[in-house]
Amino acid sequence: MNKGIIGIVGGMGPDAGIALSKNIISQTIAKKDQEHLPQILYSVPESIPDRTEYILGNEKSNPAYRIAQILIEMESIGVRIAALACNSAHAPQIFDVILSELNDNYSGIKLLHMIRETGIFIKEQFPGRKKVGILGTTGTFYTRQYDLINESGLDTVYLSEADQRILHSAIYHPVFGIKSNAGKITEETGTIVNNSIISLINKGAEIIVLGCTELPLVFSDSLYNDVPVIDTSLVVARALIKAHSPEKLKPW
């Protein structure tokens, strides 16, 4: 039975899409090339408006329409299950429009929801921990989209507005930010992310979620002291494998 191809909507930013693709490979049980799962990374960053700028009202074009178009194009060449390599794209004003566009075009593609998958993952893997600290863009911060994990019985903890502005600069700053230094992590960015994790732990967080798919490029460890740090790109990669070919998913 042809299970179709796994699709990744990348370009948000470009490194995040590549990271998700690599995570699918690293989490798949395979001894040779031919045992890996089929996947397509569709990365056209210039055509997708910035998600955070749209959420904050600084961008008029909803990125949902281009994202939905990409998904429909991928479906036409065999993609049956897909995910977005961007946390901010899961804000309701974007994600819900994507789903509506897919429905209007009679799409049968299964689009996973990164945030819901993260809540499920935490509940399954860390049942004794409830308070979850969220790091992400200012768009993610203001929409409180990670409150969706409350469905899994978890409580969310956020930075103060002042600390959030500093964290956002680690992602978007034109000189030292992640987006302006592809393939390189600056000292300023590393310090900001580290301090942000400490701030959330000081507020009682028992787990840290890197709720921007570019933050794991800065902090790649799975623990900060004894506090688990969750890479949402890794979570959704595992969810994609499980949905496509559960027998190919490596044990956690």
CSV table of C-alpha atoms in Angstrom, one decimal:
chain,number,residue,atom,x,y,z
A,1,MET,CA,0.0,0.0,0.0
A,2,ASN,CA,1.4,3.4,-1.0
A,3,LYS,CA,1.3,5.6,2.1
A,4,GLY,CA,2.2,8.7,0.2
A,5,ILE,CA,5.0,11.2,0.9
A,6,ILE,CA,5.6,13.3,4.0
A,7,GLY,CA,5.5,17.0,3.3
A,8,ILE,CA,7.3,19.9,5.0
A,9,VAL,CA,6.3,23.5,4.4
A,10,GLY,CA,9.7,25.2,5.0
A,11,GLY,CA,11.1,28.6,4.4
A,12,MET,CA,9.9,29.9,7.8
A,13,GLY,CA,12.9,30.3,8.2
A,14,PRO,CA,14.8,28.2,5.8
A,15,ASP,CA,17.1,26.5,8.5
A,16,ALA,CA,14.0,25.4,10.4
A,17,GLY,CA,12.7,23.4,7.4
A,18,ILE,CA,16.0,21.7,7.0
A,19,ALA,CA,16.1,20.9,10.7
A,20,LEU,CA,12.7,19.2,10.5
A,21,SER,CA,13.8,17.2,7.5
A,22,LYS,CA,16.9,16.1,9.4
A,23,ASN,CA,14.9,15.2,12.4
A,24,ILE,CA,12.6,12.9,10.4
A,25,ILE,CA,15.8,11.1,9.2
A,26,SER,CA,17.3,10.9,12.6
A,27,GLN,CA,14.1,9.5,14.2
A,28,THR,CA,13.5,6.8,11.6
A,29,ILE,CA,14.6,3.2,12.0
A,30,ALA,CA,16.7,2.5,9.0
A,31,LYS,CA,19.8,0.6,8.1
A,32,LYS,CA,20.2,1.8,4.6
A,33,ASP,CA,19.0,4.6,2.2
A,34,GLN,CA,16.1,2.6,0.9
A,35,GLU,CA,14.6,2.1,4.4
A,36,HIS,CA,14.1,5.8,5.0
A,37,LEU,CA,10.7,7.5,4.5
A,38,PRO,CA,9.9,9.6,1.5
A,39,GLN,CA,9.7,13.3,2.2
A,40,ILE,CA,9.5,16.6,0.4
A,41,LEU,CA,10.8,19.9,1.8
A,42,TYR,CA,9.1,22.8,0.0
A,43,SER,CA,11.0,26.0,0.8
A,44,VAL,CA,10.0,29.2,-0.9
A,45,PRO,CA,10.7,31.8,1.8
A,46,GLU,CA,10.3,34.8,-0.5
A,47,SER,CA,6.7,34.0,-1.2
A,48,ILE,CA,5.5,33.5,2.4
A,49,PRO,CA,4.8,36.7,4.4
A,50,ASP,CA,6.3,36.9,7.9
A,51,ARG,CA,4.0,35.2,10.4
A,52,THR,CA,4.8,37.3,13.4
A,53,GLU,CA,4.5,40.5,11.4
A,54,TYR,CA,1.1,39.4,10.3
A,55,ILE,CA,0.0,38.5,13.8
A,56,LEU,CA,1.2,41.9,15.1
A,57,GLY,CA,-0.7,43.8,12.4
A,58,ASN,CA,2.4,45.0,10.5
A,59,GLU,CA,1.9,42.7,7.5
A,60,LYS,CA,-1.4,42.9,5.6
A,61,SER,CA,-1.1,39.6,3.7
A,62,ASN,CA,-2.1,36.5,5.6
A,63,PRO,CA,0.6,33.9,5.1
A,64,ALA,CA,-2.1,31.2,5.3
A,65,TYR,CA,-3.1,31.5,1.7
A,66,ARG,CA,0.4,30.8,0.3
A,67,ILE,CA,1.0,28.0,2.8
A,68,ALA,CA,-2.3,26.4,1.8
A,69,GLN,CA,-1.3,26.7,-1.9
A,70,ILE,CA,2.0,25.0,-1.2
A,71,LEU,CA,0.3,22.2,0.6
A,72,ILE,CA,-2.1,21.7,-2.3
A,73,GLU,CA,0.8,21.7,-4.7
A,74,MET,CA,2.6,19.1,-2.7
A,75,GLU,CA,-0.5,17.0,-2.5
A,76,SER,CA,-0.7,16.9,-6.3
A,77,ILE,CA,2.7,15.1,-6.3
A,78,GLY,CA,1.9,12.5,-3.7
A,79,VAL,CA,2.1,14.2,-0.2
A,80,ARG,CA,-0.5,12.7,2.1
A,81,ILE,CA,0.7,14.0,5.5
A,82,ALA,CA,2.4,17.3,6.3
A,83,ALA,CA,3.6,19.7,8.9
A,84,LEU,CA,4.6,23.4,9.0
A,85,ALA,CA,8.2,24.1,10.1
A,86,CYS,CA,7.1,27.2,12.0
A,87,ASN,CA,5.4,27.6,15.4
A,88,SER,CA,3.9,31.0,14.7
A,89,ALA,CA,2.1,29.7,11.6
A,90,HIS,CA,-0.1,27.7,14.1
A,91,ALA,CA,-1.7,30.9,15.5
A,92,PRO,CA,-5.4,30.5,14.9
A,93,GLN,CA,-5.7,33.5,12.5
A,94,ILE,CA,-3.2,31.7,10.3
A,95,PHE,CA,-3.7,27.9,10.9
A,96,ASP,CA,-7.5,28.0,10.8
A,97,VAL,CA,-7.4,29.8,7.5
A,98,ILE,CA,-5.1,27.2,6.1
A,99,LEU,CA,-7.5,24.5,7.1
A,100,SER,CA,-10.4,26.4,5.6
A,101,GLU,CA,-8.5,26.8,2.3
A,102,LEU,CA,-7.6,23.1,2.2
A,103,ASN,CA,-11.3,22.3,2.8
A,104,ASP,CA,-12.5,24.6,0.1
A,105,ASN,CA,-10.1,22.9,-2.3
A,106,TYR,CA,-11.3,19.4,-1.3
A,107,SER,CA,-7.8,18.6,-0.1
A,108,GLY,CA,-7.4,15.2,1.6
A,109,ILE,CA,-3.9,16.0,3.1
A,110,LYS,CA,-3.5,15.4,6.8
A,111,LEU,CA,-1.9,18.5,8.4
A,112,LEU,CA,-0.4,17.9,11.8
A,113,HIS,CA,-0.7,20.6,14.5
A,114,MET,CA,2.8,21.1,16.1
A,115,ILE,CA,1.4,22.6,19.3
A,116,ARG,CA,-1.1,19.9,20.0
A,117,GLU,CA,1.5,17.3,19.2
A,118,THR,CA,3.8,18.9,21.7
A,119,GLY,CA,1.2,18.8,24.4
A,120,ILE,CA,0.6,15.1,23.7
A,121,PHE,CA,4.3,14.4,23.7
A,122,ILE,CA,4.9,16.1,27.1
A,123,LYS,CA,2.0,14.3,28.7
A,124,GLU,CA,3.2,10.9,27.5
A,125,GLN,CA,6.9,11.4,28.2
A,126,PHE,CA,6.9,13.5,31.3
A,127,PRO,CA,3.7,12.6,33.2
A,128,GLY,CA,5.0,14.0,36.5
A,129,ARG,CA,5.6,17.5,35.2
A,130,LYS,CA,2.8,20.0,34.6
A,131,LYS,CA,4.2,23.6,34.4
A,132,VAL,CA,5.6,24.2,30.9
A,133,GLY,CA,7.6,27.3,30.1
A,134,ILE,CA,7.2,28.6,26.6
A,135,LEU,CA,9.8,30.4,24.5
A,136,GLY,CA,9.0,31.7,21.1
A,137,THR,CA,8.4,34.8,18.9
A,138,THR,CA,6.4,37.8,20.1
A,139,GLY,CA,3.6,36.6,17.8
A,140,THR,CA,3.5,33.3,19.7
A,141,PHE,CA,3.7,35.2,23.0
A,142,TYR,CA,0.7,37.5,22.3
A,143,THR,CA,-1.6,34.9,20.7
A,144,ARG,CA,-0.9,32.5,23.7
A,145,GLN,CA,-1.3,29.7,21.1
A,146,TYR,CA,0.6,27.3,23.4
A,147,ASP,CA,-2.3,27.5,25.8
A,148,LEU,CA,-3.7,24.7,23.5
A,149,ILE,CA,-1.5,22.3,25.5
A,150,ASN,CA,-3.8,22.9,28.5
A,151,GLU,CA,-6.0,20.3,26.7
A,152,SER,CA,-3.4,17.8,27.8
A,153,GLY,CA,-3.7,18.9,31.4
A,154,LEU,CA,-0.6,21.2,31.3
A,155,ASP,CA,-0.1,24.7,32.6
A,156,THR,CA,1.8,27.3,30.5
A,157,VAL,CA,4.3,29.8,31.9
A,158,TYR,CA,5.5,32.8,29.8
A,159,LEU,CA,8.3,35.4,30.1
A,160,SER,CA,7.5,38.9,31.2
A,161,GLU,CA,6.8,41.4,28.3
A,162,ALA,CA,10.2,42.9,28.8
A,163,ASP,CA,12.0,39.6,28.7
A,164,GLN,CA,9.9,38.5,25.7
A,165,ARG,CA,11.1,41.6,23.7
A,166,ILE,CA,14.7,40.6,24.4
A,167,LEU,CA,14.1,37.0,23.3
A,168,HIS,CA,12.4,38.2,20.1
A,169,SER,CA,15.5,40.2,19.3
A,170,ALA,CA,17.5,36.9,19.5
A,171,ILE,CA,15.4,35.7,16.6
A,172,TYR,CA,14.9,38.8,14.5
A,173,HIS,CA,17.6,41.3,15.3
A,174,PRO,CA,19.2,42.4,12.0
A,175,VAL,CA,22.8,42.1,13.3
A,176,PHE,CA,22.9,39.2,15.8
A,177,GLY,CA,19.6,37.5,15.4
A,178,ILE,CA,19.1,33.9,14.2
A,179,LYS,CA,17.4,34.9,10.9
A,180,SER,CA,20.2,37.3,9.9
A,181,ASN,CA,23.0,34.8,10.6
A,182,ALA,CA,22.1,31.6,8.8
A,183,GLY,CA,24.3,28.8,9.8
A,184,LYS,CA,25.9,30.8,12.6
A,185,ILE,CA,24.9,31.4,16.2
A,186,THR,CA,26.1,34.7,17.7
A,187,GLU,CA,27.2,35.0,21.3
A,188,GLU,CA,24.5,37.6,22.0
A,189,THR,CA,21.8,35.2,20.8
A,190,GLY,CA,23.1,32.3,22.9
A,191,THR,CA,23.2,34.5,26.0
A,192,ILE,CA,19.6,35.7,25.5
A,193,VAL,CA,18.2,32.2,25.0
A,194,ASN,CA,20.1,30.9,28.0
A,195,ASN,CA,18.9,33.7,30.2
A,196,SER,CA,15.3,33.2,28.9
A,197,ILE,CA,15.4,29.6,30.0
A,198,ILE,CA,16.6,30.6,33.4
A,199,SER,CA,13.8,33.2,33.7
A,200,LEU,CA,11.1,30.6,33.0
A,201,ILE,CA,12.7,28.1,35.5
A,202,ASN,CA,12.7,30.8,38.1
A,203,LYS,CA,9.0,31.2,37.4
A,204,GLY,CA,8.4,27.6,38.2
A,205,ALA,CA,8.6,25.9,34.8
A,206,GLU,CA,9.3,22.2,35.1
A,207,ILE,CA,9.7,21.8,31.3
A,208,ILE,CA,10.9,24.3,28.7
A,209,VAL,CA,9.4,24.3,25.2
A,210,LEU,CA,11.4,25.8,22.4
A,211,GLY,CA,8.3,27.2,20.8
A,212,CYS,CA,10.1,28.6,17.8
A,213,THR,CA,11.6,26.1,15.3
A,214,GLU,CA,14.7,28.3,15.1
A,215,LEU,CA,15.5,28.2,18.8
A,216,PRO,CA,16.9,24.6,18.8
A,217,LEU,CA,19.5,25.9,16.4
A,218,VAL,CA,20.8,27.9,19.4
A,219,PHE,CA,20.1,25.5,22.3
A,220,SER,CA,20.3,21.9,21.2
A,221,ASP,CA,20.6,20.1,24.6
A,222,SER,CA,17.6,18.1,25.8
A,223,LEU,CA,18.2,19.2,29.4
A,224,TYR,CA,19.0,22.4,31.2
A,225,ASN,CA,20.4,21.1,34.5
A,226,ASP,CA,17.5,18.7,35.3
A,227,VAL,CA,14.8,20.5,33.4
A,228,PRO,CA,13.7,18.9,30.1
A,229,VAL,CA,14.0,21.1,27.0
A,230,ILE,CA,11.6,20.2,24.2
A,231,ASP,CA,12.5,20.8,20.6
A,232,THR,CA,9.1,21.1,18.9
A,233,SER,CA,10.7,20.3,15.5
A,234,LEU,CA,11.8,16.9,16.9
A,235,VAL,CA,8.3,16.4,18.3
A,236,VAL,CA,6.5,17.0,15.1
A,237,ALA,CA,9.1,14.9,13.2
A,238,ARG,CA,8.3,11.9,15.4
A,239,ALA,CA,4.5,12.6,15.0
A,240,LEU,CA,4.9,12.6,11.2
A,241,ILE,CA,6.8,9.3,11.3
A,242,LYS,CA,4.2,7.8,13.6
A,243,ALA,CA,1.3,8.9,11.4
A,244,HIS,CA,3.0,7.6,8.2
A,245,SER,CA,4.8,4.4,9.3
A,246,PRO,CA,4.6,3.8,13.1
A,247,GLU,CA,6.8,0.8,12.9
A,248,LYS,CA,9.6,3.0,11.7
A,249,LEU,CA,9.6,5.3,14.7
A,250,LYS,CA,12.7,5.0,17.0
A,251,PRO,CA,11.9,4.5,20.7
A,252,TRP,CA,12.2,7.7,22.7
